[in-house]
Coordinates of C-alpha atoms in Angstrom, one line a residue:
X1249 CA 106.2 -34.8 28.3
X1250 CA 103.0 -36.8 28.5
X1251 CA 100.7 -36.4 25.4
X1252 CA 97.0 -37.1 25.0
X1253 CA 96.2 -40.6 23.5
X1254 CA 95.2 -40.4 19.9
X1255 CA 93.9 -42.6 17.0
X1256 CA 95.1 -42.8 13.4
X1257 CA 92.4 -43.2 10.7
X1258 CA 93.3 -45.0 7.5
X1259 CA 91.6 -46.7 4.5
X1260 CA 93.0 -49.3 2.2
X1261 CA 91.4 -50.7 -0.9
X1262 CA 92.0 -53.5 -3.5
X1263 CA 94.2 -51.6 -5.9
X1264 CA 96.6 -50.3 -3.3
X1265 CA 100.2 -51.4 -3.4
X1266 CA 101.0 -53.8 -0.5
X1267 CA 104.6 -52.7 -0.2
X1268 CA 103.7 -49.1 -0.1
X1269 CA 101.0 -49.8 2.4
X1270 CA 103.5 -51.6 4.7
X1271 CA 105.8 -48.6 4.5
X1272 CA 102.9 -46.3 5.5
X1273 CA 102.1 -48.4 8.5
X1274 CA 105.7 -48.6 9.5
X1275 CA 105.9 -44.8 9.5
X1276 CA 103.0 -44.7 12.0
X1277 CA 104.3 -47.3 14.5
X1278 CA 107.9 -46.0 14.4
X1279 CA 106.9 -42.4 15.5
X1280 CA 108.6 -40.7 18.4
X1281 CA 105.2 -40.6 20.0
X1282 CA 103.1 -43.6 19.0
X1283 CA 99.3 -43.7 18.5
X1284 CA 97.1 -45.5 21.0
X1285 CA 95.0 -46.9 18.2
X1286 CA 95.0 -47.5 14.5
X1287 CA 91.5 -47.6 12.8
X1288 CA 91.9 -49.3 9.4
X1289 CA 88.9 -49.5 7.0
X1290 CA 89.3 -52.2 4.3
X1291 CA 87.2 -50.4 1.7
X1292 CA 86.0 -53.6 -0.1
X1293 CA 87.9 -56.8 -0.9
X1294 CA 91.7 -56.5 -0.8
X1295 CA 94.5 -58.6 -2.1
X1296 CA 96.2 -61.4 -0.3
X1297 CA 99.4 -59.4 -0.1
X1298 CA 97.5 -56.5 1.7
X1299 CA 95.9 -59.0 4.1
X1300 CA 99.4 -60.3 4.9
X1301 CA 100.5 -56.8 5.7
X1302 CA 97.4 -56.2 7.9
X1303 CA 98.1 -59.5 9.8
X1304 CA 101.7 -58.5 10.3
X1305 CA 100.9 -55.1 11.8
X1306 CA 98.1 -56.5 13.9
X1307 CA 100.7 -58.6 15.6
X1308 CA 103.3 -55.8 15.8
X1309 CA 100.8 -53.4 17.2
X1310 CA 99.8 -55.9 19.8
X1311 CA 103.4 -56.2 20.9
X1312 CA 103.7 -52.4 21.1
X1313 CA 100.4 -52.0 23.0
X1314 CA 98.7 -50.2 20.1
X1315 CA 95.1 -51.1 19.5
X1316 CA 94.4 -52.2 16.0
X1317 CA 90.7 -51.7 15.0
X1318 CA 90.1 -53.4 11.6
X1319 CA 86.8 -52.6 9.8
X1320 CA 86.4 -54.7 6.6
X1321 CA 83.7 -53.6 4.2
X1322 CA 82.1 -56.1 1.8
X1323 CA 82.1 -53.6 -1.0
X1324 CA 84.1 -50.5 -2.0
X1325 CA 82.3 -47.4 -0.8
X1326 CA 84.8 -44.7 -1.6
X1327 CA 87.3 -42.7 0.5
X1328 CA 84.8 -40.3 2.0
X1329 CA 82.5 -43.0 3.3
X1330 CA 85.5 -45.1 4.6
X1331 CA 86.9 -42.1 6.5
X1332 CA 83.5 -41.3 7.9
X1333 CA 83.3 -44.8 9.4
X1334 CA 86.9 -44.6 10.6
X1335 CA 86.3 -41.3 12.3
X1336 CA 83.1 -42.5 14.0
X1337 CA 84.9 -45.6 15.2
X1338 CA 87.9 -43.8 16.6
X1339 CA 88.2 -44.2 20.4
X1340 CA 90.1 -41.0 21.1
X1341 CA 89.2 -37.3 20.7
X1342 CA 92.4 -36.6 18.6
X1343 CA 92.5 -38.4 15.3
X1344 CA 95.3 -38.3 12.7
X1345 CA 94.8 -39.0 9.0
X1346 CA 97.1 -41.2 7.1
X1347 CA 97.0 -42.5 3.6
X1348 CA 97.9 -46.0 2.6
X1349 CA 100.9 -45.1 0.4
X1350 CA 102.5 -42.1 2.1
X1351 CA 105.2 -41.8 4.8
X1352 CA 104.9 -39.7 7.9
X1353 CA 108.1 -38.1 9.2
X1354 CA 109.1 -39.7 12.6
X1355 CA 108.3 -36.6 14.7
X1356 CA 105.0 -35.8 13.0
X1357 CA 102.6 -36.8 15.8
X1358 CA 104.9 -35.5 18.6
X1359 CA 104.9 -32.0 17.0
X1360 CA 101.1 -32.0 16.4
X1361 CA 100.3 -33.2 19.9
X1362 CA 102.5 -30.5 21.4
X1363 CA 100.7 -27.8 19.3
X1364 CA 97.3 -29.1 20.4
X1365 CA 98.5 -29.0 24.1
X1366 CA 99.6 -25.4 23.7
X1367 CA 96.6 -24.3 21.6
X1368 CA 93.5 -26.1 22.9
X1369 CA 91.2 -24.0 20.8
X1370 CA 92.5 -25.6 17.6
X1371 CA 90.0 -27.9 15.8
X1372 CA 92.3 -29.2 13.1
X1373 CA 96.1 -29.0 12.5
X1374 CA 98.0 -29.8 9.3
X1375 CA 101.4 -29.1 7.9
X1376 CA 103.4 -29.0 4.7
X1377 CA 104.1 -32.1 2.5
X1378 CA 107.0 -33.1 0.2
X1379 CA 106.1 -35.0 -2.9
X1380 CA 108.4 -37.8 -4.3
X1381 CA 108.6 -40.1 -7.2
X1382 CA 110.1 -43.6 -6.7
X1383 CA 112.3 -43.3 -3.7
X1384 CA 111.5 -40.9 -0.8
X1385 CA 114.8 -39.1 -1.5
X1386 CA 113.7 -38.2 -5.0
X1387 CA 111.7 -35.0 -4.0
X1388 CA 109.9 -33.3 -6.9
X1389 CA 108.0 -30.6 -5.0
X1390 CA 106.7 -29.3 -1.8
X1391 CA 103.2 -28.0 -1.0
X1392 CA 103.4 -25.2 1.6
X1393 CA 100.1 -24.1 3.3
X1394 CA 99.2 -20.9 5.2
X1395 CA 99.6 -21.3 9.0
X1396 CA 97.1 -19.1 10.8
X1397 CA 93.3 -19.5 11.0
X1398 CA 92.7 -16.2 9.3
X1399 CA 95.1 -16.9 6.4
X1400 CA 93.8 -20.4 6.0
X1401 CA 90.2 -19.2 5.7
X1402 CA 91.3 -16.6 3.1
X1403 CA 93.3 -19.1 1.1
X1404 CA 90.4 -21.5 1.2
X1405 CA 88.4 -19.2 -1.0
X1406 CA 90.7 -20.0 -3.9
X1407 CA 92.2 -23.4 -3.1
X1408 CA 92.2 -26.1 -0.5
X1409 CA 94.4 -24.8 2.4
X1410 CA 95.0 -28.0 4.2
X1411 CA 97.1 -31.0 3.1
X1412 CA 94.7 -33.7 3.9
X1413 CA 97.3 -36.4 4.5
X1414 CA 98.9 -34.3 7.2
X1415 CA 96.0 -33.4 9.4
X1416 CA 95.2 -34.2 13.0
X1417 CA 91.8 -33.1 14.2
X1418 CA 89.4 -33.2 17.1
X1419 CA 86.9 -35.9 16.5
X1420 CA 84.1 -33.9 18.2
X1421 CA 84.7 -30.9 15.9
X1422 CA 84.7 -33.0 12.7
X1423 CA 81.4 -34.7 13.8
X1424 CA 79.9 -31.3 14.7
X1425 CA 80.5 -30.3 11.0
X1426 CA 78.8 -33.4 9.7
X1427 CA 81.9 -35.7 9.4
X1428 CA 83.4 -36.9 6.1
X1429 CA 81.0 -37.3 3.2
X1430 CA 81.4 -38.6 -0.3
X1431 CA 82.6 -36.0 -2.8
X1432 CA 84.7 -37.1 -5.8
X1433 CA 88.3 -36.1 -5.2
X1434 CA 87.3 -33.4 -2.7
X1435 CA 86.1 -35.2 0.4
X1436 CA 88.6 -33.1 2.4
X1437 CA 87.8 -29.7 0.9
X1438 CA 84.1 -30.3 1.4
X1439 CA 84.7 -31.1 5.0
X1440 CA 86.9 -28.1 5.6
X1441 CA 84.2 -25.8 4.1
X1442 CA 81.7 -27.3 6.5
X1443 CA 84.1 -26.9 9.4
X1444 CA 84.6 -23.2 8.4
X1445 CA 80.9 -22.7 8.5
X1446 CA 80.7 -24.4 11.9
X1447 CA 83.2 -22.0 13.3
X1448 CA 86.1 -24.4 13.7
X1449 CA 89.6 -23.2 14.2
X1450 CA 92.3 -24.1 11.7
X1451 CA 96.1 -24.2 11.8
X1452 CA 99.1 -25.5 9.9
X1453 CA 102.7 -26.2 11.1
X1454 CA 105.4 -24.6 9.0
X1455 CA 107.2 -27.9 8.5
X1456 CA 107.0 -31.0 6.4
X1457 CA 104.9 -33.7 8.2
X1458 CA 104.4 -36.2 5.4
X1459 CA 106.2 -37.3 2.3
X1460 CA 103.7 -38.1 -0.4
X1461 CA 104.2 -40.7 -3.2
X1462 CA 103.6 -39.4 -6.7
X1463 CA 103.8 -40.8 -10.2
X1464 CA 105.4 -38.9 -13.0
X1465 CA 101.9 -38.4 -14.5
X1466 CA 100.0 -37.6 -11.3
X1467 CA 99.8 -33.9 -11.9
X1468 CA 98.8 -34.5 -15.5
X1469 CA 95.9 -36.8 -14.5
X1470 CA 94.3 -34.1 -12.3
X1471 CA 92.0 -33.2 -15.1
X1472 CA 89.0 -34.4 -17.1
X1473 CA 85.3 -33.5 -16.9
X1474 CA 84.5 -35.5 -13.8
X1475 CA 87.4 -33.9 -11.9
X1476 CA 86.4 -30.4 -13.1
X1477 CA 82.7 -30.9 -12.1
X1478 CA 83.8 -31.8 -8.6
X1479 CA 85.9 -28.6 -8.4
X1480 CA 83.2 -26.5 -10.0
X1481 CA 80.6 -27.7 -7.5
X1482 CA 82.9 -26.9 -4.6
X1483 CA 83.0 -23.3 -5.9
X1484 CA 79.2 -23.2 -6.3
X1485 CA 78.9 -24.4 -2.7
X1486 CA 81.1 -21.7 -1.3
X1487 CA 79.1 -19.1 -3.3
X1488 CA 75.8 -20.5 -2.0
X1489 CA 77.1 -20.4 1.6
X1490 CA 78.4 -16.8 1.3
X1491 CA 82.1 -17.7 1.5
X1492 CA 83.0 -16.2 -1.9
X1493 CA 81.4 -13.6 -4.2
X1494 CA 79.9 -14.3 -7.6
X1495 CA 82.9 -12.8 -9.4
X1496 CA 85.3 -14.9 -7.3
X1497 CA 83.3 -18.1 -8.1
X1498 CA 83.3 -17.4 -11.8
X1499 CA 87.0 -16.6 -11.8
X1500 CA 87.8 -19.8 -9.8
X1501 CA 85.7 -22.0 -12.1
X1502 CA 87.2 -20.4 -15.3
X1503 CA 90.8 -21.1 -14.0
X1504 CA 89.9 -24.7 -13.2
X1505 CA 88.3 -25.2 -16.6
X1506 CA 91.4 -23.9 -18.3
X1507 CA 93.8 -26.1 -16.3
X1508 CA 91.6 -29.2 -16.0
X1509 CA 89.9 -29.3 -19.3
X1510 CA 91.7 -27.2 -21.9
X1511 CA 95.4 -28.0 -21.1
X1512 CA 97.0 -31.3 -22.3
X1513 CA 98.3 -33.6 -19.6
X1514 CA 102.0 -32.6 -20.1
X1515 CA 101.2 -28.9 -19.8
X1516 CA 99.0 -29.4 -16.8
X1517 CA 101.9 -31.2 -15.1
X1518 CA 104.1 -28.2 -15.8
X1519 CA 101.6 -25.8 -14.4
X1520 CA 101.1 -27.8 -11.2
X1521 CA 104.8 -28.2 -10.6
X1522 CA 105.8 -24.6 -11.5
X1523 CA 102.9 -22.6 -10.2
X1524 CA 101.3 -24.7 -7.4
X1525 CA 104.3 -26.3 -5.9
X1526 CA 107.6 -25.1 -4.3
X1527 CA 110.6 -26.7 -5.8

């Protein structure tokens, strides 16, 4: 089957691990259906090791007829701003997101492209993720998302209903909703809300598309006042836009305050793994 050409949007910054970054890029170019283009934003100065990885994959992509669009930024601007630039710079209508330390399963793009071909009304398509610590075989959890547009919109009233690292979207639809914008830890949720308001159509595949690298303390670090304020303001935005009611906003904020502020890190990790993840 012939699939539409597509771009992959990535961002890498100075503190990223070069070896993990190389594995992420390898998982893109070793797909059953390869991208036509990789758009990589260097979000500020990066290490020599990362530059070596970039140079290696520039050459490898050239050999495999994959365009490699490198956009170096003189200063770090944050993920939301980097992804805005990557999306604007993408050549193709379909754009897949990829993080610099995760691993896409080999058939990810093929399955997403097939879904878009069969469901042309879809604006954005994600899937499930598996989370691992150390080696990819050491799976510690799975985040399963709702699949239909109606279920996703309902779920979005409580929690983010798309696994950001797994999504492929129509560039024109993301631009119509205002593109990525800076929002601490919630660049994706903020964009999905604006896409909901713009009438975009959501979907998720009921399969794992990406394995996500975690640390043993990752869940525990999802707290603190800055993190809570970001989540609180997302809830306020949804109330302001009429997505959720006042009681729902208050309930959501109180739950986040309890989990992100009151719980110690070790207990927050337990809550995330037992309540918010499928083991």
